Short mmCIF file of C-alpha atoms and ligand atoms in Angstrom, two decimals:
data_model
loop_
_atom_site.label_atom_id
_atom_site.label_comp_id
_atom_site.label_asym_id
_atom_site.label_seq_id
_atom_site.Cartn_x
_atom_site.Cartn_y
_atom_site.Cartn_z
CA UNK A 183 -5.32 9.23 43.74
CA UNK A 184 -6.31 8.49 40.18
CA UNK A 185 -2.83 8.37 38.56
CA UNK A 186 -2.03 4.86 37.59
CA UNK A 187 0.74 3.23 35.68
CA UNK A 188 -0.10 0.56 33.05
CA UNK A 189 1.74 -1.76 30.68
CA UNK A 190 2.26 1.01 28.19
CA UNK A 191 4.25 3.03 30.64
CA UNK A 192 1.75 5.95 30.17
CA UNK A 193 0.26 7.73 33.19
CA UNK A 194 -3.58 7.88 33.02
CA UNK A 195 -6.02 9.58 35.27
CA UNK A 196 -9.14 7.70 36.52
CA UNK A 197 -12.21 10.01 36.60
CA UNK A 198 -14.00 9.96 39.91
CA UNK A 199 -17.38 8.31 39.33
CA UNK A 200 -20.32 8.73 41.63
CA UNK A 201 -22.95 5.98 41.71
CA UNK A 202 -26.54 7.06 41.58
CA UNK A 203 -28.71 5.76 44.40
CA UNK A 204 -31.60 3.37 43.68
CA UNK A 205 -34.99 5.12 43.68
CA UNK A 206 -38.31 4.03 45.14
CA UNK A 207 -41.91 5.02 44.30
CA UNK A 208 -44.11 5.79 47.33
CA UNK A 209 -47.64 4.55 46.59
CA UNK A 210 -51.08 5.32 48.04
CA UNK A 211 -53.67 2.58 47.94
CA UNK A 212 -57.43 3.21 47.69
CA UNK A 213 -59.86 2.15 50.40
CA UNK A 214 -63.64 2.67 51.01
CA UNK A 215 -63.33 4.62 54.24
CA UNK A 216 -60.62 7.30 54.23
CA UNK A 217 -62.22 10.68 53.39
CA UNK A 218 -61.04 12.24 50.12
CA UNK A 219 -60.14 15.51 51.93
CA UNK A 220 -57.81 13.59 54.34
CA UNK A 221 -55.89 12.03 51.43
CA UNK A 222 -55.58 15.48 49.79
CA UNK A 223 -54.18 16.80 53.13
CA UNK A 224 -51.65 13.91 53.32
CA UNK A 225 -50.39 14.78 49.79
CA UNK A 226 -50.01 18.49 50.70
CA UNK A 227 -48.49 17.83 54.11
CA UNK A 228 -46.00 15.03 53.33
CA UNK A 229 -45.39 15.27 49.64
CA UNK A 230 -45.53 19.09 49.17
CA UNK A 231 -48.22 18.91 46.47
CA UNK A 232 -50.43 21.95 45.86
CA UNK A 233 -54.19 21.60 46.13
CA UNK A 234 -54.58 20.91 42.42
CA UNK A 235 -51.92 18.27 42.17
CA UNK A 236 -53.03 16.63 45.45
CA UNK A 237 -56.64 16.44 44.15
CA UNK A 238 -55.53 14.88 40.85
CA UNK A 239 -53.42 12.25 42.58
CA UNK A 240 -56.15 11.41 45.13
CA UNK A 241 -58.82 11.05 42.37
CA UNK A 242 -56.40 8.84 40.33
CA UNK A 243 -55.98 6.57 43.37
CA UNK A 244 -59.73 6.61 44.05
CA UNK A 245 -60.45 5.61 40.44
CA UNK A 246 -57.57 3.18 39.67
CA UNK A 247 -56.80 1.74 43.12
CA UNK A 248 -53.20 2.88 43.38
CA UNK A 249 -51.12 5.97 42.55
CA UNK A 250 -47.65 7.42 42.94
CA UNK A 251 -47.10 10.20 45.50
CA UNK A 252 -43.38 10.70 44.73
CA UNK A 253 -40.06 9.02 44.03
CA UNK A 254 -37.24 9.12 46.63
CA UNK A 255 -34.14 7.35 47.83
CA UNK A 256 -34.74 4.35 50.06
CA UNK A 257 -34.49 6.14 53.51
CA UNK A 258 -36.65 9.09 52.40
CA UNK A 259 -39.27 6.78 50.93
CA UNK A 260 -39.32 4.62 54.13
CA UNK A 261 -39.73 7.78 56.23
CA UNK A 262 -42.63 9.02 54.14
CA UNK A 263 -44.46 5.65 54.36
CA UNK A 264 -43.97 5.62 58.19
CA UNK A 265 -45.15 9.24 58.54
CA UNK A 266 -48.31 8.69 56.36
CA UNK A 267 -49.29 5.39 58.00
CA UNK A 268 -48.78 6.89 61.62
CA UNK A 269 -50.77 10.00 60.71
CA UNK A 270 -53.62 8.02 59.18
CA UNK A 271 -53.76 5.65 62.23
CA UNK A 272 -53.73 8.57 64.69
CA UNK A 273 -56.79 9.83 62.80
CA UNK A 274 -58.29 6.29 62.76
CA UNK A 275 -58.29 6.01 58.99
CA UNK A 276 -57.25 2.72 57.24
CA UNK A 277 -55.25 4.50 54.51
CA UNK A 278 -52.43 2.23 53.19
CA UNK A 279 -49.11 3.63 51.89
CA UNK A 280 -46.26 1.50 50.58
CA UNK A 281 -43.08 1.73 48.47
CA UNK A 282 -41.58 -0.17 45.52
CA UNK A 283 -38.27 -0.03 43.75
CA UNK A 284 -38.52 2.11 40.53
N1 TYC B 565 -62.09 5.95 48.13
C1 TYC B 565 -62.14 6.97 49.22
C2 TYC B 565 -63.48 7.53 49.33
O1 TYC B 565 -64.33 7.28 48.51
C3 TYC B 565 -61.10 8.11 48.92
C4 TYC B 565 -59.69 7.62 48.87
C5 TYC B 565 -58.88 8.03 47.91
C6 TYC B 565 -59.17 6.79 49.90
C7 TYC B 565 -57.54 7.69 47.89
C8 TYC B 565 -57.86 6.41 49.82
O2 TYC B 565 -55.67 6.49 48.88
C9 TYC B 565 -57.04 6.83 48.79
N2 TYC B 565 -63.77 8.25 50.39
#
């Protein structure tokens, strides 16, 4: 593996190269009904933010309409979106969470 002949007759070694996975932003969207404390709880529970970080992100979303909760590989991002939306629906809140390629 890695040793190759070429037209020069020299033996060269090919370095193993690992491709980086594509990354995805997980986004929270603002709405008029989901309580602020519930959004803070989501950010603590699913995105491992402390109270200060979670409050900053929640207020950013409240003021600007959208904000980034975290950046993950595809399957992790997809799982976060599902967990957040399921948790919000179980508590009867309309909170929307989505993902986009970085
Ligand atoms: N706008 C909501 C309120 O005033 C709070 C909120 C913040 C809702 C962020 C969703 O992603 C959200 N209660």
